[in-house]
């Protein structure tokens, strides 16, 4: 009896909780606006929206590789199952063609669609909530003037009970700060502009901040390094592993050009980001750089000293590179008998010690964040899949070595790079990691290194 | 060091340093001159061969990783008297201008056709995107690969018909 009573109490509580969620979480439908897609929008507003959409990198998630832009359908793997991005072209039936501006703004600020359904936070509304009404207006005008495409995304495939969208109310209570943060008056206007772009539409933290068990960003480790599409998004705070500490100038150059002589080229999902940022005025890029550099803070005297030494050797467009420079970081222990040494000599050194300037020459590994990072995934990816060339324009390129080297050989090579070019402890479990990356058990998205358009096909691990 | 290389189905003993690029061994020691030296940096594709049936760049392949694996070069696709379907197709479509890139193109094509016997234009472009041709014969190379796919299919069909007839 007592058992039955306990069960019935529990059930009642569950029902009350569910009803409660439904009530708090209930959002009304915003009536369809059948004229929205046919309305006229001033060209300068649309142009501004295009720039903002580039900051938001909307196209990356809302486009299937090789398919129509913004038509959605891209699978987004999460620890909770697979989500499919939605169609944000102005198609009335399958896209947002009947969304009024109010409905669009609500989605951006609260993560609720026109019909009142809660959206999943893979759509980073916890960042987009910062976006001002004025900027939303421009974004809306830009999207509503795209080519409408009829396309319905496959149904999401989530673990129970996450299909039940009102649960997201709980998530929002915990993790959504509607409207973002007020400007910090103790900081410059440029810094505040940078924070607005980086924390808001730019949603840097969505990849660069680690996530907690609820899939929300861990605020205690802001910009502490995360993961995206099979790539490590490096720490961009005080724990950055970049051998040469970043500065406002170097970040701005990197974001503008997709490479920097002391840091190498952007790749993986970051290639899309830098590719897209090409649309932004210098002032905005500089603002983002100012903010991110301030989050990184002043490097320690040792890091600074090492950075200066490396800059003397490798900076200045490669003009200073000498044999001595190329031997930079050569570990005191003799590595010539290392199983990775011969592989490095024939497969890597010809480019990576050529001293030819970035972005077309190989980066000297003494400068490589990948070799110094705690997790080797990025350098595994680059060795296996290379950097596919961009379409119809000059771009960085690196051959893929997945067909040349077996798992053990890749592991040997990476062990050698780590021993020779970093003072960090050896990586463990390399062979296994390489095997999982090769088999596709650990999926990796491979993108052309120009990054503006997704490669026509994901030349990924599953091939 | 001495290692045994299996090239086009034949074993060879080679005496060379482990970090010698495989391309040098193929050309200088084994006198298999199909694979070409273009850039030596893995950027042009002229040196493409197959390792275990997959396209690889022999200029950046250290000799030691080739041990115990099946290497295929254009010499393994057919002979002058008896060209294989890919070679036949490149001749029919007259795809070579100076010809320097063609051996690499053929090997990338061979690797593609192995796992994708009827490739689309997009498939071909993406599989051969790292093979450069400075003469600009790309359209003829595309045509030759499509033709090779037909020739290979035709070569496979009679056998199948016989089987069903028998
Ligand atoms: S010679 Fe090997 S890729 Fe150019
Ligand atoms: S035919 Fe001359 S390089 Fe291709």
XYZ file of C-alpha atoms and ligand atoms in Angstrom:
637
model
C 0.000 0.000 0.000
C 2.631 2.386 1.056
C 4.483 1.603 -2.128
C 1.424 2.314 -4.239
C 0.850 5.557 -2.446
C 4.440 6.614 -3.036
C 4.057 5.865 -6.705
C 0.858 7.829 -6.995
C 2.402 10.804 -5.211
C 5.337 10.690 -7.553
C 3.066 10.477 -10.562
C 1.007 13.401 -9.347
C 4.138 15.438 -8.806
C 5.355 14.559 -12.286
C 2.055 15.648 -13.792
C 2.094 18.885 -11.786
C 5.665 19.533 -12.912
C 4.763 18.844 -16.528
C 1.728 21.126 -16.354
C 3.842 23.727 -14.619
C 6.427 23.571 -17.372
C 3.712 23.849 -19.957
C 2.259 26.908 -18.253
C 5.515 28.773 -17.665
C 6.859 27.649 -20.973
C 3.772 28.354 -22.966
C 4.303 30.915 -25.665
C 1.502 32.013 -27.899
C 1.633 31.733 -31.641
C 2.468 34.967 -33.444
C -0.035 35.170 -36.318
C 1.373 34.447 -39.760
C 2.197 37.490 -41.836
C 1.417 36.506 -45.406
C 2.901 39.678 -46.797
C 6.256 39.387 -45.034
C 8.093 37.698 -47.882
C 6.750 40.102 -50.498
C 7.499 43.284 -48.602
C 10.152 45.706 -49.859
C 13.230 46.341 -47.754
C 15.660 49.244 -48.266
C 18.863 48.004 -49.966
C 21.174 49.530 -47.353
C 19.274 47.708 -44.604
C 19.655 44.444 -46.517
C 23.374 45.138 -47.020
C 23.801 45.736 -43.308
C 21.912 42.520 -42.629
C 24.299 40.652 -44.924
C 27.249 41.837 -42.836
C 25.507 40.858 -39.626
C 24.569 37.438 -41.009
C 28.260 36.993 -41.778
C 29.129 37.794 -38.154
C 26.512 35.290 -37.044
C 27.890 32.710 -39.485
C 24.240 31.744 -40.061
C 25.056 30.079 -43.364
C 27.340 27.510 -41.748
C 24.634 25.706 -39.796
C 21.649 26.592 -41.941
C 23.116 25.170 -45.163
C 23.752 21.599 -46.209
C 27.110 21.365 -48.025
C 26.597 21.815 -51.735
C 22.886 22.671 -51.317
C 20.970 25.952 -51.404
C 22.118 28.606 -48.957
C 20.054 28.968 -45.758
C 17.713 26.081 -46.686
C 18.669 24.134 -43.546
C 18.787 20.372 -43.104
C 22.359 20.165 -41.824
C 22.651 17.474 -39.155
C 24.083 18.914 -35.951
C 25.334 16.133 -33.697
C 24.996 16.867 -29.963
C 25.536 14.689 -26.898
C 21.726 14.510 -26.726
C 21.124 13.246 -30.261
C 21.071 14.795 -33.703
C 19.314 18.035 -34.551
C 18.682 19.265 -38.077
C 18.985 22.960 -38.838
C 15.866 24.716 -40.063
C 15.103 26.405 -43.352
C 15.511 30.165 -42.856
C 14.797 31.161 -46.434
C 11.538 33.104 -46.919
C 9.636 30.104 -48.290
C 6.113 30.447 -46.819
C 5.498 26.724 -46.242
C 8.877 25.329 -45.201
C 10.882 28.432 -44.307
C 10.251 31.674 -42.436
C 8.238 33.344 -45.210
C 5.276 33.939 -42.885
C 7.299 35.199 -39.934
C 6.699 38.802 -38.976
C 9.640 40.783 -37.709
C 8.228 40.369 -34.179
C 8.376 36.578 -34.584
C 11.961 36.775 -35.800
C 12.981 38.987 -32.898
C 11.344 36.626 -30.419
C 13.277 33.683 -31.855
C 16.523 35.601 -31.518
C 15.835 36.884 -27.996
C 13.950 34.003 -26.414
C 14.548 30.957 -28.590
C 10.868 30.504 -29.482
C 9.598 30.007 -33.036
C 6.642 31.774 -34.644
C 4.209 29.075 -33.607
C 5.342 29.311 -29.995
C 7.566 26.203 -29.860
C 10.785 26.365 -27.900
C 13.876 26.036 -30.060
C 16.852 23.948 -29.009
C 19.921 25.871 -27.865
C 22.026 24.398 -30.668
C 20.570 27.575 -32.149
C 22.638 29.899 -29.967
C 19.846 32.202 -28.804
C 21.665 32.455 -25.475
C 24.054 34.637 -27.526
C 21.644 36.078 -30.086
C 19.573 37.466 -27.226
C 22.191 40.255 -27.096
C 21.326 41.454 -30.594
C 19.685 44.893 -30.649
C 16.331 45.533 -32.226
C 18.008 47.604 -34.898
C 20.395 44.814 -35.879
C 17.582 42.256 -35.838
C 15.678 44.463 -38.256
C 18.584 44.357 -40.679
C 19.081 40.613 -40.290
C 15.390 40.067 -40.876
C 15.460 42.228 -44.012
C 18.451 40.283 -45.296
C 16.883 36.865 -44.733
C 13.479 37.869 -46.123
C 15.121 38.970 -49.368
C 16.950 35.674 -49.971
C 15.801 33.225 -52.635
C 12.969 31.172 -51.098
C 13.739 27.447 -51.138
C 11.238 24.696 -50.481
C 13.008 22.303 -48.145
C 11.935 20.500 -45.009
C 14.607 19.309 -42.622
C 14.481 15.694 -41.401
C 12.927 15.200 -37.958
C 15.279 15.608 -35.006
C 16.555 12.452 -33.410
C 16.915 13.209 -29.704
C 17.146 11.054 -26.605
C 14.003 10.770 -24.468
C 12.519 13.006 -23.028
C 14.097 15.911 -24.908
C 11.508 15.728 -27.678
C 9.303 17.443 -25.100
C 10.189 21.039 -25.886
C 8.676 22.703 -22.793
C 11.588 21.165 -20.865
C 13.667 23.912 -22.394
C 11.957 26.342 -20.067
C 14.083 24.865 -17.290
C 17.186 25.301 -19.423
C 16.268 28.899 -20.159
C 15.658 29.663 -16.473
C 19.120 28.377 -15.680
C 21.170 29.555 -18.609
C 19.435 32.260 -20.636
C 20.090 35.879 -19.677
C 17.604 37.598 -21.883
C 18.950 40.706 -23.552
C 22.574 40.006 -22.679
C 24.610 42.434 -20.611
C 24.647 46.187 -20.307
C 27.658 48.001 -21.771
C 30.583 48.215 -19.353
C 31.152 51.940 -18.962
C 34.641 51.455 -17.538
C 35.731 50.089 -20.917
C 36.225 51.837 -24.254
C 33.510 52.057 -26.858
C 35.581 49.806 -29.092
C 35.826 47.151 -26.369
C 32.074 47.271 -25.823
C 31.404 47.011 -29.529
C 33.729 44.001 -29.636
C 32.011 42.356 -26.703
C 28.610 42.962 -28.276
C 29.720 41.279 -31.516
C 31.728 38.446 -29.930
C 29.282 37.525 -27.164
C 26.179 38.250 -29.198
C 25.796 37.507 -32.873
C 29.363 36.210 -33.229
C 28.681 33.596 -30.524
C 32.406 32.811 -30.143
C 31.703 31.077 -26.845
C 29.368 28.566 -28.487
C 32.498 26.758 -29.671
C 35.272 28.271 -27.555
C 33.653 27.764 -24.128
C 33.341 24.229 -22.716
C 29.808 22.958 -22.072
C 28.348 21.488 -18.916
C 26.188 18.372 -18.491
C 23.131 20.323 -19.703
C 24.880 21.372 -22.866
C 25.113 24.964 -21.649
C 28.292 26.991 -21.652
C 30.260 26.741 -18.426
C 30.504 30.381 -17.355
C 33.364 29.633 -14.997
C 35.481 28.676 -17.995
C 34.514 31.437 -20.366
C 36.476 31.013 -23.645
C 38.355 28.141 -21.973
C 38.286 25.932 -25.065
C 35.511 23.770 -26.493
C 34.698 21.672 -29.469
C 32.933 21.998 -32.818
C 32.258 19.520 -35.610
C 35.085 17.237 -34.589
C 37.575 20.082 -34.068
C 38.972 21.570 -30.901
C 38.081 25.232 -30.513
C 41.174 26.388 -28.659
C 41.114 28.242 -25.378
C 41.041 31.966 -26.135
C 41.409 33.147 -22.567
C 44.405 33.199 -20.215
C 44.932 29.457 -20.758
C 45.617 29.842 -24.511
C 48.283 27.393 -25.695
C 49.468 29.525 -28.554
C 53.306 29.585 -28.422
C 53.328 33.270 -29.361
C 50.746 35.106 -27.234
C 48.015 36.746 -29.288
C 47.747 40.524 -29.472
C 45.022 42.863 -30.715
C 46.985 43.250 -33.955
C 47.516 39.562 -34.560
C 43.898 38.629 -33.760
C 42.612 41.360 -36.054
C 44.916 40.258 -38.871
C 43.940 36.617 -38.390
C 40.209 37.341 -38.382
C 40.565 39.560 -41.436
C 42.756 37.241 -43.515
C 42.239 33.745 -42.136
C 45.928 33.365 -41.281
C 48.768 34.971 -39.383
C 52.493 34.474 -39.873
C 53.027 33.496 -36.226
C 49.890 31.370 -35.836
C 49.148 29.681 -39.149
C 45.880 29.366 -41.083
C 42.345 28.960 -39.808
C 40.773 25.631 -40.644
C 37.828 23.410 -39.829
C 34.786 25.418 -38.766
C 37.000 28.434 -38.000
C 37.770 28.708 -41.718
C 34.092 29.461 -42.264
C 34.191 32.087 -39.562
C 37.216 33.913 -40.953
C 35.884 33.439 -44.481
C 32.622 35.111 -43.513
C 34.223 37.927 -41.569
C 35.676 39.186 -44.841
C 32.422 41.137 -45.211
C 32.954 43.110 -42.009
C 34.484 46.606 -41.834
C 37.962 46.795 -40.272
C 36.580 48.739 -37.321
C 34.350 45.831 -36.265
C 37.124 43.268 -36.708
C 39.401 45.439 -34.619
C 36.700 45.762 -31.965
C 36.332 41.973 -31.703
C 40.118 41.644 -31.483
C 40.265 44.280 -28.747
C 37.691 42.440 -26.672
C 39.120 38.942 -27.173
C 42.657 40.148 -26.406
C 41.388 41.659 -23.165
C 39.779 38.339 -22.191
C 43.116 36.647 -22.889
C 44.839 39.180 -20.656
C 48.547 39.892 -20.285
C 50.666 36.778 -20.844
C 53.026 35.646 -18.093
C 56.619 36.974 -18.373
C 57.856 33.512 -19.480
C 55.248 33.206 -22.219
C 55.977 36.711 -23.309
C 59.710 36.093 -23.455
C 59.255 32.874 -25.433
C 56.850 34.657 -27.770
C 59.358 37.415 -28.411
C 62.070 34.904 -29.150
C 59.851 33.053 -31.644
C 58.776 36.321 -33.214
C 62.422 37.315 -33.761
C 63.026 33.965 -35.481
C 59.886 33.615 -37.562
C 58.213 37.015 -37.820
C 58.658 39.726 -40.399
C 57.266 37.734 -43.323
C 59.838 34.974 -42.869
C 62.748 37.358 -43.512
C 64.535 36.313 -40.324
C 64.294 32.573 -40.712
C 67.714 30.991 -40.444
C 68.936 27.480 -39.841
C 69.235 28.383 -36.200
C 65.643 29.539 -36.226
C 64.527 26.309 -37.826
C 66.150 24.378 -35.023
C 64.113 26.412 -32.548
C 62.767 24.201 -29.797
C 64.729 21.172 -30.870
C 64.506 19.134 -27.683
C 67.791 18.626 -25.940
C 67.278 14.860 -26.110
C 68.346 13.363 -29.434
C 65.207 12.500 -31.362
C 66.855 11.139 -34.516
C 66.016 7.574 -33.505
C 62.358 8.449 -32.821
C 60.026 6.360 -35.019
C 58.365 9.572 -36.187
C 61.595 11.288 -37.239
C 61.876 9.763 -40.720
C 58.186 10.349 -41.402
C 58.565 13.976 -40.373
C 61.669 14.347 -42.532
C 60.056 13.138 -45.741
C 56.419 14.066 -45.265
C 56.452 17.332 -43.310
C 59.802 19.097 -43.173
C 59.915 19.896 -46.899
C 57.131 22.424 -46.363
C 57.136 23.072 -42.648
C 60.823 23.911 -42.529
C 60.989 25.590 -45.902
C 60.823 29.037 -44.375
C 58.331 30.092 -47.025
C 55.894 32.649 -45.648
C 52.311 31.976 -44.597
C 49.705 31.209 -45.721
C 51.163 29.096 -48.546
C 54.206 27.763 -46.746
C 53.927 25.314 -43.865
C 53.971 26.826 -40.394
C 57.012 25.951 -38.358
C 55.707 23.682 -35.613
C 57.464 25.732 -32.952
C 54.636 28.199 -33.616
C 51.851 25.645 -33.704
C 49.014 25.830 -31.187
C 47.895 22.387 -32.419
C 51.175 20.789 -31.326
C 51.034 22.596 -27.966
C 47.322 22.031 -27.253
C 46.222 19.605 -24.541
C 44.046 17.630 -26.984
C 45.677 16.414 -30.232
C 42.460 16.154 -32.252
C 43.134 19.093 -34.576
C 46.524 17.916 -35.668
C 45.137 14.404 -36.142
C 42.476 15.891 -38.416
C 44.916 17.949 -40.431
C 47.352 15.069 -40.926
C 44.561 12.680 -41.941
C 42.446 14.947 -44.135
C 44.839 17.761 -45.041
C 43.599 21.210 -45.942
C 41.536 20.864 -49.118
C 42.098 23.787 -51.479
C 39.444 26.474 -51.837
C 37.429 26.574 -55.054
C 38.618 28.929 -57.763
C 40.785 31.149 -55.579
C 44.150 30.994 -53.899
C 44.062 29.341 -50.501
C 46.272 27.443 -48.148
C 46.530 23.786 -49.087
C 47.994 20.728 -47.450
C 47.916 17.165 -48.745
C 45.972 14.576 -46.764
C 48.130 11.825 -45.332
C 45.325 9.463 -44.351
C 46.031 7.164 -47.319
C 49.783 7.326 -46.867
C 50.218 6.710 -43.149
C 48.587 4.003 -41.055
C 47.268 4.686 -37.553
C 50.506 3.740 -35.841
C 52.558 5.913 -38.202
C 50.352 8.954 -37.643
C 50.694 8.388 -33.898
C 54.480 8.096 -34.202
C 54.640 11.298 -36.186
C 52.519 13.233 -33.698
C 54.537 11.876 -30.796
C 57.651 13.200 -32.523
C 56.137 16.641 -33.175
C 55.063 16.915 -29.557
C 58.472 15.898 -28.224
C 60.383 18.174 -30.542
C 58.224 21.268 -30.793
C 56.534 21.654 -27.422
C 57.462 21.483 -23.774
C 54.098 19.913 -22.933
C 53.716 16.323 -21.665
C 53.354 13.562 -24.285
C 49.845 12.842 -25.557
C 48.422 9.439 -24.697
C 46.084 7.156 -26.654
C 47.130 8.569 -30.026
C 46.789 5.376 -32.093
C 43.275 4.827 -30.814
C 42.291 8.428 -31.499
C 43.642 8.195 -35.042
C 41.748 4.928 -35.625
C 38.472 6.459 -34.411
C 38.987 9.525 -36.573
C 39.736 7.367 -39.607
C 36.744 5.080 -39.143
C 34.369 7.995 -38.619
C 33.493 6.782 -35.120
C 34.660 10.256 -34.174
C 33.091 12.350 -36.957
C 35.030 15.276 -38.354
C 33.760 17.877 -40.791
C 36.401 18.655 -43.391
C 36.116 22.036 -45.068
C 37.998 23.750 -47.845
C 40.464 26.161 -46.371
C 38.990 29.267 -47.978
C 35.947 28.524 -45.860
C 33.564 30.982 -47.518
C 31.558 28.249 -49.109
C 31.361 24.813 -47.693
C 33.286 22.340 -49.778
C 30.990 20.776 -52.393
C 31.152 17.514 -50.542
C 32.337 16.875 -47.056
C 35.446 14.921 -47.874
C 35.118 13.477 -44.445
C 36.119 10.435 -42.531
C 33.264 8.290 -43.802
C 34.495 8.282 -47.369
C 68.230 0.096 -44.754
C 66.950 -2.642 -47.040
C 63.229 -2.943 -47.463
C 60.950 -4.983 -49.661
C 58.601 -2.956 -51.821
C 55.629 -4.441 -53.595
C 55.088 -2.395 -56.749
C 52.525 -3.370 -59.387
C 52.382 -6.864 -57.926
C 56.143 -7.447 -57.918
C 58.479 -7.504 -54.969
C 61.676 -5.445 -55.111
C 64.522 -5.197 -52.634
C 65.506 -1.581 -52.136
C 68.443 -0.226 -50.232
C 67.818 3.378 -49.176
C 67.382 5.663 -46.175
C 63.961 5.316 -44.464
C 63.129 8.975 -45.075
C 63.796 8.808 -48.826
C 60.677 9.932 -50.693
C 59.065 6.940 -52.362
C 58.978 8.900 -55.640
C 62.807 8.914 -55.805
C 62.951 5.167 -55.220
C 60.343 4.453 -57.880
C 62.085 6.585 -60.496
C 65.770 6.231 -59.625
C 66.034 2.708 -58.230
C 63.172 0.859 -59.907
C 63.181 2.904 -63.113
C 59.431 3.271 -63.051
C 59.231 6.746 -64.532
C 55.476 7.261 -64.842
C 55.118 9.165 -61.558
C 56.519 12.652 -62.117
C 58.367 15.093 -59.919
C 56.431 18.347 -60.048
C 56.791 20.270 -56.827
C 58.125 17.753 -54.337
C 55.859 19.398 -51.758
C 52.597 17.518 -52.085
C 50.950 20.402 -53.886
C 50.642 19.445 -57.557
C 49.676 15.782 -57.767
C 52.125 14.875 -60.579
C 53.613 12.132 -58.394
C 50.281 10.503 -57.444
C 50.357 6.724 -57.056
C 48.099 4.289 -55.243
C 48.926 2.762 -51.889
C 46.623 -0.123 -51.021
C 44.227 1.107 -53.711
C 44.047 4.701 -52.486
C 45.588 7.794 -54.029
C 48.730 9.055 -52.295
C 51.471 11.533 -53.168
C 54.739 9.674 -53.551
C 56.918 12.789 -53.189
C 55.884 13.152 -49.547
C 55.644 9.444 -48.777
C 58.642 8.265 -46.748
C 60.008 4.963 -48.014
C 59.577 3.277 -44.647
C 55.788 3.608 -44.629
C 55.547 1.796 -47.975
C 56.892 -1.473 -46.646
C 54.379 -4.303 -46.751
C 51.832 -2.301 -48.733
C 50.617 -2.578 -52.322
C 51.976 0.225 -54.477
C 50.484 0.852 -57.915
C 51.868 3.188 -60.564
C 50.672 3.895 -64.112
C 52.920 1.025 -65.273
C 50.548 -1.202 -63.307
C 47.459 -0.033 -65.221
C 48.462 -1.635 -68.554
C 51.188 -1.720 -71.169
C 51.830 0.107 -74.446
C 50.652 -2.940 -76.393
C 47.766 -3.581 -74.082
C 46.630 -0.375 -72.358
C 44.186 -0.641 -69.475
C 40.774 1.079 -69.668
C 41.991 4.288 -68.012
C 44.980 4.569 -70.331
C 42.778 3.679 -73.309
C 40.310 6.395 -72.378
C 43.019 9.065 -71.989
C 44.358 8.121 -75.448
C 40.902 8.127 -77.047
C 40.037 11.523 -75.589
C 43.529 12.879 -76.352
C 43.686 14.315 -72.863
C 47.397 15.024 -72.719
C 48.804 18.347 -73.808
C 52.348 18.286 -72.440
C 51.383 15.204 -70.468
C 53.293 16.015 -67.318
C 50.274 15.866 -65.034
C 48.613 12.933 -66.751
C 50.163 10.050 -64.832
C 49.010 11.625 -61.595
C 45.574 12.319 -63.035
C 45.275 8.683 -64.108
C 46.210 7.398 -60.672
C 43.732 9.683 -58.898
C 41.135 8.557 -61.437
C 42.016 4.897 -60.857
C 41.565 5.319 -57.089
C 38.271 7.132 -57.624
C 36.857 4.542 -60.044
C 37.797 1.756 -57.691
C 35.287 2.789 -55.068
C 32.998 4.868 -57.273
C 32.635 3.222 -60.725
C 30.163 5.831 -62.025
C 31.373 9.165 -60.669
C 29.470 12.401 -61.278
C 31.280 15.534 -62.498
C 31.321 16.746 -58.895
C 32.844 13.486 -57.683
C 35.592 13.765 -60.294
C 36.301 17.390 -59.497
C 36.523 16.695 -55.819
C 38.708 13.575 -56.175
C 41.099 15.363 -58.545
C 41.088 18.761 -56.891
C 44.676 18.309 -55.729
C 45.933 17.350 -59.222
C 47.037 20.432 -61.105
C 47.279 20.739 -64.891
C 49.064 23.819 -66.114
C 48.162 23.166 -69.762
C 44.450 23.411 -69.015
C 43.250 20.095 -70.425
C 40.812 19.651 -67.556
C 37.746 19.180 -69.732
C 39.418 16.397 -71.684
C 40.572 14.780 -68.465
C 36.990 14.830 -67.194
C 35.836 13.303 -70.479
C 38.507 10.615 -70.283
C 37.495 9.600 -66.777
C 33.859 9.287 -67.836
C 35.005 7.244 -70.824
C 37.149 5.046 -68.592
C 34.122 4.405 -66.420
C 32.198 3.271 -69.550
C 35.054 1.078 -70.743
C 35.296 -0.567 -67.357
C 31.564 -1.144 -67.276
C 31.610 -2.640 -70.787
C 34.471 -4.891 -69.792
C 32.406 -6.101 -66.850
C 29.104 -6.590 -68.744
C 29.853 -9.556 -71.094
C 31.040 -11.634 -68.179
C 27.815 -10.934 -66.335
C 25.678 -11.715 -69.409
C 27.520 -14.983 -69.929
C 26.904 -15.943 -66.375
C 23.188 -15.263 -66.577
C 22.987 -17.010 -69.961
C 24.865 -20.018 -68.642
S 55.527 16.239 -56.951
Fe 54.334 15.276 -55.463
S 52.669 16.592 -55.337
Fe 53.968 17.686 -56.663
S 48.848 18.249 -69.806
Fe 50.456 19.607 -69.340
S 50.235 19.787 -67.224
Fe 48.490 18.725 -67.727
